[in-house]
Coordinates of C-alpha atoms in Angstrom, one line a residue:
X213 CA 129.1 96.5 117.2
X214 CA 126.2 98.7 118.4
X215 CA 127.2 101.6 116.2
X216 CA 127.3 101.1 112.4
X217 CA 130.3 102.4 110.4
X218 CA 128.5 105.6 109.1
X219 CA 127.4 106.5 112.6
X220 CA 130.9 105.9 114.0
X221 CA 132.4 108.0 111.3
X222 CA 130.1 110.9 112.2
X223 CA 130.7 110.4 115.9
X224 CA 134.5 110.4 115.5
X225 CA 134.3 114.0 114.2
X226 CA 132.4 115.1 117.2
X227 CA 134.6 113.4 119.7
X228 CA 137.5 115.2 118.4
X229 CA 135.8 118.4 119.7
X230 CA 135.9 117.2 123.3
X231 CA 137.6 119.8 125.5
X232 CA 138.5 117.9 128.7
X233 CA 138.2 114.4 129.9
X234 CA 134.8 112.9 130.5
X235 CA 134.0 110.1 133.0
X236 CA 131.1 107.7 132.3
X237 CA 129.9 106.0 135.5
X238 CA 128.2 102.8 134.4
X239 CA 125.7 100.7 136.4
X240 CA 124.8 97.5 134.7
X241 CA 123.5 93.9 135.3
X242 CA 123.2 90.9 133.0
X243 CA 120.1 91.9 131.0
X244 CA 120.1 92.9 127.3
X245 CA 119.8 96.6 127.9
X246 CA 122.9 96.4 130.2
X247 CA 124.7 94.4 127.5
X248 CA 124.0 97.0 124.9
X249 CA 124.9 99.8 127.3
X250 CA 128.3 98.3 128.0
X251 CA 128.9 97.8 124.3
X252 CA 128.0 101.5 123.7
X253 CA 130.2 103.0 126.4
X254 CA 133.1 100.7 125.4
X255 CA 132.8 101.8 121.8
X256 CA 132.8 105.5 122.9
X257 CA 135.9 105.0 125.1
X258 CA 137.7 103.2 122.3
X259 CA 137.1 106.2 120.0
X260 CA 138.5 108.9 122.3
X261 CA 141.3 108.9 124.9
X262 CA 139.3 111.6 126.7
X263 CA 136.4 109.3 127.6
X264 CA 137.0 107.2 130.8
X265 CA 134.8 104.5 132.2
X266 CA 134.1 103.6 135.9
X267 CA 131.7 100.8 136.9
X268 CA 129.6 101.6 139.9
X269 CA 126.0 101.4 141.3
X270 CA 123.6 104.2 140.4
X271 CA 120.0 104.8 141.4
X272 CA 118.8 102.8 138.4
X273 CA 120.4 99.7 136.7
X274 CA 121.0 99.8 133.8
X275 CA 122.1 103.4 133.5
X276 CA 125.2 105.5 133.1
X277 CA 126.0 109.1 134.0
X278 CA 128.2 111.6 132.1
X279 CA 130.6 113.5 134.4
X280 CA 133.6 115.7 134.6
X281 CA 136.6 114.1 136.4
X282 CA 136.0 114.5 140.1
X283 CA 132.7 116.2 139.6
X284 CA 129.2 114.7 139.0
X285 CA 127.2 116.8 136.6
X286 CA 123.8 115.2 137.3
X287 CA 123.3 113.9 133.8
X288 CA 122.2 110.3 133.6
X289 CA 120.9 108.1 130.8
X290 CA 118.7 105.2 132.1
X291 CA 118.5 103.3 128.8
X292 CA 120.6 103.2 125.7
X293 CA 120.4 106.6 124.0
X294 CA 120.3 105.6 120.4
X295 CA 117.6 106.5 117.8
X296 CA 116.5 110.1 118.3
X297 CA 118.4 110.4 121.5
X298 CA 121.8 109.7 120.1
X299 CA 122.2 113.4 119.5
X300 CA 121.4 114.0 123.2
X301 CA 124.3 111.7 124.1
X302 CA 126.7 113.5 121.8
X303 CA 125.8 116.9 123.1
X304 CA 126.0 115.8 126.7
X305 CA 129.6 114.5 126.1
X306 CA 130.6 117.8 124.4
X307 CA 129.0 120.1 127.0
X308 CA 130.3 118.1 130.0
X309 CA 133.8 118.2 128.5
X310 CA 133.6 122.0 128.5
X311 CA 132.2 122.9 125.1
X312 CA 129.7 125.8 125.6
X313 CA 126.1 125.1 124.7
X314 CA 124.7 127.1 121.8
X315 CA 122.0 129.0 123.6
X316 CA 121.6 132.8 124.3
X317 CA 123.5 134.3 127.1
X318 CA 120.2 135.6 128.6
X319 CA 119.0 132.0 128.9
X320 CA 122.3 130.9 130.4
X321 CA 122.0 133.6 133.0
X322 CA 118.4 132.5 133.8
X323 CA 119.6 128.9 134.3
X324 CA 122.5 129.8 136.5
X325 CA 120.2 132.0 138.7
X326 CA 117.9 129.1 139.6
X327 CA 118.2 128.3 143.3
X328 CA 117.3 125.1 145.3
X329 CA 117.6 121.5 144.3
X330 CA 115.9 120.5 141.1
X331 CA 116.0 116.9 140.1
X332 CA 114.2 116.2 136.7
X333 CA 113.3 112.8 135.3
X334 CA 112.1 112.6 131.7
X335 CA 110.4 109.5 130.4
X336 CA 110.9 109.1 126.7
X337 CA 110.8 106.7 123.8
X338 CA 113.7 106.4 121.4
X339 CA 111.3 106.7 118.5
X340 CA 109.9 110.1 119.7
X341 CA 111.0 113.1 117.7
X342 CA 109.8 115.5 120.4
X343 CA 111.7 113.9 123.3
X344 CA 115.3 115.0 122.4
X345 CA 114.6 118.7 122.8
X346 CA 113.3 118.1 126.4
X347 CA 116.3 115.8 127.2
X348 CA 118.8 118.2 125.8
X349 CA 117.3 121.2 127.5
X350 CA 117.4 119.5 130.9
X351 CA 120.9 118.2 130.3
X352 CA 122.1 121.8 129.5
X353 CA 120.5 123.1 132.7
X354 CA 122.3 120.3 134.6
X355 CA 125.6 121.3 133.0
X356 CA 125.2 125.0 133.8
X357 CA 123.7 124.8 137.3
X358 CA 125.0 122.4 140.0
X359 CA 121.6 122.6 141.7
X360 CA 120.0 120.9 138.8
X361 CA 120.2 117.2 137.8
X362 CA 118.4 115.2 135.1
X363 CA 117.8 111.5 134.4
X364 CA 116.5 110.4 131.0
X365 CA 114.5 107.2 131.3
X366 CA 113.7 105.1 128.3
X367 CA 110.1 103.9 128.9
X368 CA 110.8 100.7 126.9
X369 CA 113.7 99.8 129.1
X370 CA 111.8 100.7 132.3
X371 CA 108.4 99.6 131.3
X372 CA 107.2 98.6 134.8
X373 CA 108.3 101.9 136.2
X374 CA 106.6 103.9 133.5
X375 CA 103.4 101.9 134.0
X376 CA 103.5 102.3 137.7
X377 CA 103.6 106.1 137.2
X378 CA 100.8 105.9 134.7
X379 CA 102.9 107.3 131.9
X380 CA 101.1 106.8 128.5
X381 CA 102.6 109.8 126.6
X382 CA 106.1 111.0 126.0
X383 CA 108.0 113.0 126.9
X384 CA 106.7 113.2 130.4
X385 CA 108.7 115.1 133.0
X386 CA 108.8 114.9 136.7
X387 CA 110.5 117.4 139.0
X388 CA 111.5 116.3 142.5
X389 CA 109.1 113.3 142.1
X390 CA 106.1 115.4 141.1
X391 CA 104.5 115.7 137.7
X392 CA 106.0 118.8 135.9
X393 CA 104.9 118.6 132.3
X394 CA 104.1 116.6 129.1
X395 CA 105.0 117.1 125.5
X396 CA 107.7 119.0 123.7
X397 CA 109.3 121.8 125.8
X398 CA 112.2 124.1 124.9
X399 CA 114.6 125.3 127.6
X400 CA 112.8 128.6 127.5
X401 CA 109.5 126.9 128.1
X402 CA 110.9 125.0 131.0
X403 CA 112.3 128.2 132.5
X404 CA 108.9 129.8 132.1
X405 CA 107.2 126.9 134.0
X406 CA 109.8 127.5 136.7
X407 CA 108.8 131.1 136.9
X408 CA 111.7 132.6 135.0
X409 CA 109.9 133.8 131.9
X410 CA 109.7 137.4 130.6
X411 CA 106.8 139.7 131.9
X412 CA 105.1 142.7 130.3
X413 CA 107.7 145.1 131.5
X414 CA 110.3 143.6 129.1
X415 CA 108.1 144.7 126.1
X416 CA 107.3 148.2 127.3
X417 CA 109.9 150.1 125.4
X418 CA 109.5 148.3 122.0
X419 CA 109.4 150.7 119.1
X420 CA 106.6 150.6 116.5
X421 CA 107.2 147.7 114.0
X422 CA 106.8 148.1 110.3
X423 CA 105.8 144.5 110.0
X424 CA 104.8 142.4 113.0
X425 CA 104.4 138.7 112.3
X426 CA 102.2 136.7 114.6
X427 CA 103.2 133.0 114.4
X428 CA 106.6 131.3 114.1
X429 CA 105.9 128.4 111.8
X430 CA 107.1 128.1 108.2
X431 CA 104.7 130.8 107.0
X432 CA 105.6 133.2 109.8
X433 CA 109.3 132.6 109.3
X434 CA 109.1 133.2 105.6
X435 CA 107.1 136.4 106.1
X436 CA 109.6 137.8 108.6
X437 CA 112.6 137.0 106.5
X438 CA 111.0 138.7 103.4
X439 CA 110.2 141.7 105.5
X440 CA 113.6 142.0 107.1
X441 CA 115.3 141.8 103.7
X442 CA 113.5 145.0 102.8
X443 CA 115.4 146.7 105.6
X444 CA 112.3 147.5 107.7
X445 CA 111.7 147.0 111.4
X446 CA 110.4 143.4 111.7
X447 CA 109.2 141.4 114.7
X448 CA 107.8 137.9 115.3
X449 CA 105.5 137.0 118.1
X450 CA 105.2 133.2 118.5
X451 CA 103.9 131.0 121.3
X452 CA 106.0 128.1 119.9
X453 CA 108.6 128.8 117.3
X454 CA 108.3 126.1 114.6
X455 CA 104.6 125.5 115.0
X456 CA 103.1 122.2 113.8
X457 CA 106.3 120.9 112.1
X458 CA 107.7 120.4 115.6
X459 CA 105.3 117.5 115.9
X460 CA 106.0 116.1 112.4
X461 CA 108.1 113.0 112.2
X462 CA 109.0 112.8 108.5
X463 CA 108.8 115.4 105.8
X464 CA 109.3 114.0 102.3
X465 CA 107.6 116.6 100.1
X466 CA 109.6 119.7 100.8
X467 CA 111.0 120.3 97.4
X468 CA 114.9 120.0 97.0
X469 CA 115.1 118.1 100.3
X470 CA 114.5 114.4 99.9
X471 CA 113.7 113.8 103.5
X472 CA 113.9 115.7 106.8
X473 CA 112.3 115.7 110.2
X474 CA 110.0 118.5 111.5
X475 CA 112.2 119.6 114.5
X476 CA 115.3 119.7 112.2
X477 CA 113.4 121.9 109.7
X478 CA 112.2 124.1 112.6
X479 CA 115.7 124.6 113.9
X480 CA 116.8 125.6 110.4
X481 CA 114.0 128.1 110.1
X482 CA 114.9 129.6 113.4
X483 CA 118.6 129.8 112.5
X484 CA 117.7 131.5 109.2
X485 CA 115.4 134.0 110.9
X486 CA 118.2 134.9 113.4
X487 CA 120.5 135.7 110.5
X488 CA 118.4 138.9 110.1
X489 CA 117.6 141.8 112.3
X490 CA 114.3 140.4 113.5
X491 CA 113.0 140.9 117.0
X492 CA 111.9 137.3 117.9
X493 CA 109.5 137.2 120.8
X494 CA 109.1 133.5 121.5
X495 CA 106.8 131.9 124.0
X496 CA 104.4 134.8 123.7
X497 CA 100.7 134.2 122.9
X498 CA 98.7 136.9 121.2
X499 CA 95.3 137.5 122.7
X500 CA 93.9 140.6 120.9
X501 CA 94.3 142.5 117.7
X502 CA 92.8 146.0 117.2
X503 CA 93.1 148.4 114.3
X504 CA 93.6 152.0 115.3
X505 CA 96.0 154.5 113.7
X506 CA 98.4 151.7 114.2
X507 CA 97.6 148.0 114.7
X508 CA 97.8 146.8 118.3
X509 CA 98.6 143.2 119.2
X510 CA 98.1 142.4 122.9
X511 CA 100.0 139.5 124.5
X512 CA 98.8 137.1 127.1
X513 CA 101.2 138.8 129.7
X514 CA 99.4 142.1 129.1
X515 CA 102.1 143.8 126.9
X516 CA 100.8 145.7 123.8
X517 CA 102.9 145.8 120.6
X518 CA 102.2 148.3 117.9
X519 CA 102.9 147.9 114.2
X520 CA 102.1 149.6 110.9
X521 CA 101.2 146.3 109.4
X522 CA 100.6 142.7 110.6
X523 CA 101.0 139.3 109.1
X524 CA 98.9 136.6 110.8
X525 CA 100.4 133.2 110.5
X526 CA 99.2 131.4 113.6
X527 CA 98.8 127.9 112.0
X528 CA 96.6 125.2 113.2
X529 CA 96.4 122.5 115.9
X530 CA 95.1 119.0 116.2
X531 CA 91.3 118.9 116.0
X532 CA 89.7 117.3 119.1
X533 CA 87.0 114.7 118.6
X534 CA 85.0 116.5 121.3
X535 CA 83.5 113.6 123.2
X536 CA 83.3 112.7 126.9
X537 CA 86.6 111.1 128.1
X538 CA 88.9 112.8 125.5
X539 CA 90.0 115.6 127.8
X540 CA 89.8 113.5 131.0
X541 CA 92.1 110.8 129.6
X542 CA 94.6 112.9 127.6
X543 CA 98.0 111.4 128.3
X544 CA 96.2 108.5 130.1
X545 CA 95.5 106.6 126.9
X546 CA 94.3 109.4 124.6
X547 CA 97.1 110.4 122.4
X548 CA 97.7 112.4 119.2
X549 CA 101.2 111.4 118.1
X550 CA 101.6 107.8 117.1
X551 CA 105.3 108.2 116.5
X552 CA 105.9 109.6 120.0
X553 CA 103.5 107.5 122.1
X554 CA 103.1 104.4 120.0
X555 CA 105.9 102.4 121.8
X556 CA 104.1 102.9 125.1
X557 CA 101.2 100.8 123.8
X558 CA 103.3 97.8 122.8
X559 CA 101.2 94.6 123.0
X560 CA 98.0 96.6 123.7
X561 CA 94.8 97.2 121.8
X562 CA 94.2 100.7 120.4
X563 CA 91.8 102.6 118.2
X564 CA 92.6 105.3 115.6
X565 CA 89.8 107.9 115.1
X566 CA 90.0 109.1 111.5
X567 CA 90.4 107.5 108.1
X568 CA 92.3 110.2 106.2
X569 CA 96.0 110.0 105.4
X570 CA 97.0 110.9 109.0
X571 CA 94.7 108.3 110.5
X572 CA 95.7 105.5 108.1
X573 CA 99.4 106.3 108.4
X574 CA 99.0 106.2 112.2
X575 CA 97.2 102.8 112.0
X576 CA 100.0 101.3 109.8
X577 CA 102.7 102.6 112.2
X578 CA 100.9 101.3 115.3
X579 CA 100.1 97.9 113.8
X580 CA 103.8 97.0 114.0
X581 CA 103.9 97.7 117.7
X582 CA 100.5 97.1 119.3
X583 CA 98.4 93.9 119.5
X584 CA 95.5 95.3 117.5
X585 CA 94.3 98.5 115.8
X586 CA 90.7 99.5 115.2
X587 CA 90.2 102.3 112.7
X588 CA 87.0 104.3 113.2
X589 CA 85.8 106.4 110.2
X590 CA 82.7 108.5 110.3
X591 CA 82.1 108.4 106.6
X592 CA 81.1 105.4 104.4
X593 CA 84.6 105.3 102.9
X594 CA 88.2 106.0 104.0
X595 CA 89.6 109.2 102.7
X596 CA 93.3 108.1 102.6
X597 CA 95.2 107.7 99.4
X598 CA 94.7 104.4 97.7
X599 CA 98.3 103.2 98.3
X600 CA 97.9 103.7 102.0
X601 CA 94.6 101.9 102.1
X602 CA 96.1 99.0 100.2
X603 CA 98.9 98.7 102.8
X604 CA 96.4 99.0 105.6
X605 CA 94.2 96.2 104.2
X606 CA 97.2 93.9 104.0
X607 CA 97.7 94.0 107.8
X608 CA 96.3 91.1 109.8
X609 CA 95.9 93.0 113.1
X610 CA 93.8 95.9 111.8
X611 CA 90.1 96.3 111.7
X612 CA 88.4 99.1 109.9
X613 CA 84.9 100.2 110.9
X614 CA 83.1 102.7 108.7
X615 CA 80.0 104.8 109.4
X616 CA 81.2 105.0 113.0
X617 CA 80.5 108.1 115.1
X618 CA 82.6 108.1 118.2
X619 CA 80.5 109.0 121.2
X620 CA 82.6 108.4 124.3
X621 CA 86.1 107.4 125.4
X622 CA 85.7 105.3 128.6
X623 CA 88.0 104.6 131.5
X624 CA 88.7 104.8 135.2
X625 CA 92.3 105.8 135.8
X626 CA 93.3 105.1 132.2
X627 CA 91.4 104.5 128.9
X628 CA 89.6 101.1 128.9
X629 CA 87.4 101.4 125.8
X630 CA 85.7 103.5 123.1
X631 CA 82.0 103.7 122.3
X632 CA 80.6 104.5 118.9
X633 CA 77.3 104.8 117.1
X634 CA 76.9 102.6 114.1
X635 CA 75.3 105.1 111.6
X636 CA 73.8 102.2 109.6
X637 CA 72.0 100.3 112.3
X638 CA 71.7 103.3 114.8
X639 CA 73.0 100.9 117.5
X640 CA 75.7 101.9 120.0
X641 CA 78.8 99.7 120.1
X642 CA 81.6 99.4 122.6
X643 CA 85.2 98.2 122.1
X644 CA 87.5 97.3 125.0
X645 CA 91.0 98.7 124.5
X646 CA 93.8 100.6 126.2
X647 CA 94.6 103.5 123.9
X648 CA 92.9 106.0 121.5
X649 CA 94.8 108.0 118.9
X650 CA 92.9 111.0 117.5
X651 CA 93.7 111.8 113.9
X652 CA 90.8 113.9 112.5
X653 CA 92.6 116.9 111.0
X654 CA 93.3 120.4 112.1
X655 CA 91.6 123.5 113.4
X656 CA 93.0 127.0 112.8
X657 CA 94.5 129.0 115.7
X658 CA 92.3 132.0 115.2
X659 CA 89.8 132.0 118.1
X660 CA 91.6 134.9 119.7
X661 CA 90.7 137.2 116.7
X662 CA 87.0 137.2 117.4
X663 CA 85.3 139.4 114.8
X664 CA 88.3 141.5 114.1
X665 CA 88.9 139.9 110.7
X666 CA 86.6 138.0 108.5
X667 CA 86.7 134.2 109.0
X668 CA 84.8 131.5 107.3
X669 CA 82.6 128.8 109.0
X670 CA 85.8 126.7 109.7
X671 CA 87.4 129.6 111.5
X672 CA 89.9 130.2 108.7
X673 CA 90.9 133.8 108.0
X674 CA 89.6 134.9 104.6
X675 CA 92.3 136.3 102.4
X676 CA 92.6 137.4 98.7
X677 CA 95.3 136.6 96.2
X678 CA 97.7 139.0 97.9
X679 CA 97.2 137.6 101.4
X680 CA 95.1 140.6 102.4
X681 CA 92.3 140.4 105.0
X682 CA 89.3 142.7 105.2
X683 CA 91.3 144.9 107.6
X684 CA 93.7 147.4 105.9
X685 CA 97.2 146.6 106.9
X686 CA 96.4 143.1 108.2
X687 CA 97.5 140.2 106.1
X688 CA 97.5 136.4 106.7
X689 CA 99.3 133.3 105.5
X690 CA 99.5 129.6 105.9
X691 CA 97.2 127.0 107.6
X692 CA 95.2 129.7 109.6
X693 CA 93.8 131.0 106.3
X694 CA 91.2 129.7 103.7
X695 CA 94.1 128.4 101.5
X696 CA 92.7 125.1 100.0
X697 CA 95.8 123.1 100.8
X698 CA 97.7 122.9 104.1
X699 CA 101.3 122.2 103.2
X700 CA 104.6 123.5 104.5
X701 CA 105.8 124.7 101.1
X702 CA 102.4 126.5 100.5
X703 CA 102.6 128.2 103.9
X704 CA 106.1 129.5 103.1
X705 CA 105.0 130.8 99.7
X706 CA 101.9 132.5 101.2
X707 CA 104.1 134.0 103.9
X708 CA 106.3 135.6 101.3
X709 CA 103.2 136.8 99.5
X710 CA 101.7 138.4 102.6
X711 CA 105.0 140.0 103.6
X712 CA 105.5 141.5 100.1
X713 CA 101.9 142.8 100.2
X714 CA 102.5 144.3 103.6
X715 CA 105.6 146.1 102.2
X716 CA 103.6 147.4 99.3
X717 CA 100.9 148.6 101.8
X718 CA 103.6 150.5 103.8
X719 CA 104.8 152.2 100.6
X720 CA 101.4 153.3 99.6
X721 CA 100.5 154.6 103.0
X722 CA 103.9 156.2 103.9
X723 CA 102.4 159.7 104.3
X724 CA 99.8 158.5 106.8
X725 CA 102.4 156.8 108.9
X726 CA 104.6 159.9 108.9
X727 CA 101.7 161.8 110.3
X728 CA 101.0 159.1 112.9
X729 CA 104.6 159.1 114.1
X730 CA 104.8 162.9 114.2

């Protein structure tokens, strides 16, 4: 059996929700992937009389498509969609059967309005926690619009094809044979790349907010919920709802939840936010903040939002090592997510830059997949926890080099090596390899603020115990601030603090705002 008892029990409940019959068209050969695929579809068909099987020849073998009877929907799985992609399979079955997808009607209308043939191909790995959102978004678009089709391609099952297309990061999406995008993308982001996103005119008639939150991560979500619970007009501007946690594989220190995954927590945050009367403006990047009678926040599309108070919770992003070759070979051997991209480097030699917890955890994960891992640490000692270092030192295919300053990532079409300066001998050294994973911490997303609010030398917004900045009415929370610890639970707490402080500010300045509105 390909599916264990627990998984089959969960699946049985979902299959009871199938609306109409679904036809699985299967194209297989005699290889192991084909064997597993046949076993999977046979188990599915045995669990529901509404699932039919037809053997045929598709564009790729092995693969199978999910269709309505007498109608191809354009959804194909080239690979066995288990692991993180099992949910993608379940949703495809339900939606093809006629069960409506859980997305906003506005988004549905945008999808149905797309004209012209759009054939998407997404290259994924089954261990990638970011890939399912892309796969599910493209599948939904295929279900709703007959002009759109999508094939999910497991890079491990189609290794030669992935290598021929120079794919060294997942998810990677092609549209009509041309490169379309890399990394996690929501259906709204895909629509925006197709030219269907909102413009400034859609924000022209927005009323003044009482609290406007900039940032949609844990801190921003917390701030918005606390504000909305006060019954005041609340909005969220976010260029990527969920923030950093969308790229986090496992979360085991969120108190009361033994273990969860970042995308799952992000979805829960968004669902909680939508329970309240909060104006969520997703996929919108703030570019300017200015304090006048009201506080103005300008968006990248030119729209200007006005609010009586603002909570900045813009989070942080992966810090770049900043050497020649990093930018040039990004997604061509330079990667930042070992969970997502590690399987693409199976049997190859890689380096991890950074000896903190993130770097050592990455090296441990990669050591089980790749041929050899070299850890480069700038300092004289690794900074990771002792238990992680002990595990790292037990691995036979890992080399740790300390006092190593990375100076260049080399390559032609792809990465072929890394150069570092030995800080003890002052001699430059070069290592031949095929991949580099950068794990050197975070940098706050605060560049857009300029000198508007006080920031420290690291770019972090300086706040007091109440989350207040030096600008009256402007508060900040989470990883974009000078909070000493960058943790999800701390971001949520600081978001609540900043929001309650903003509410207190509104109360104390009520007379001024009445004059402004008059």
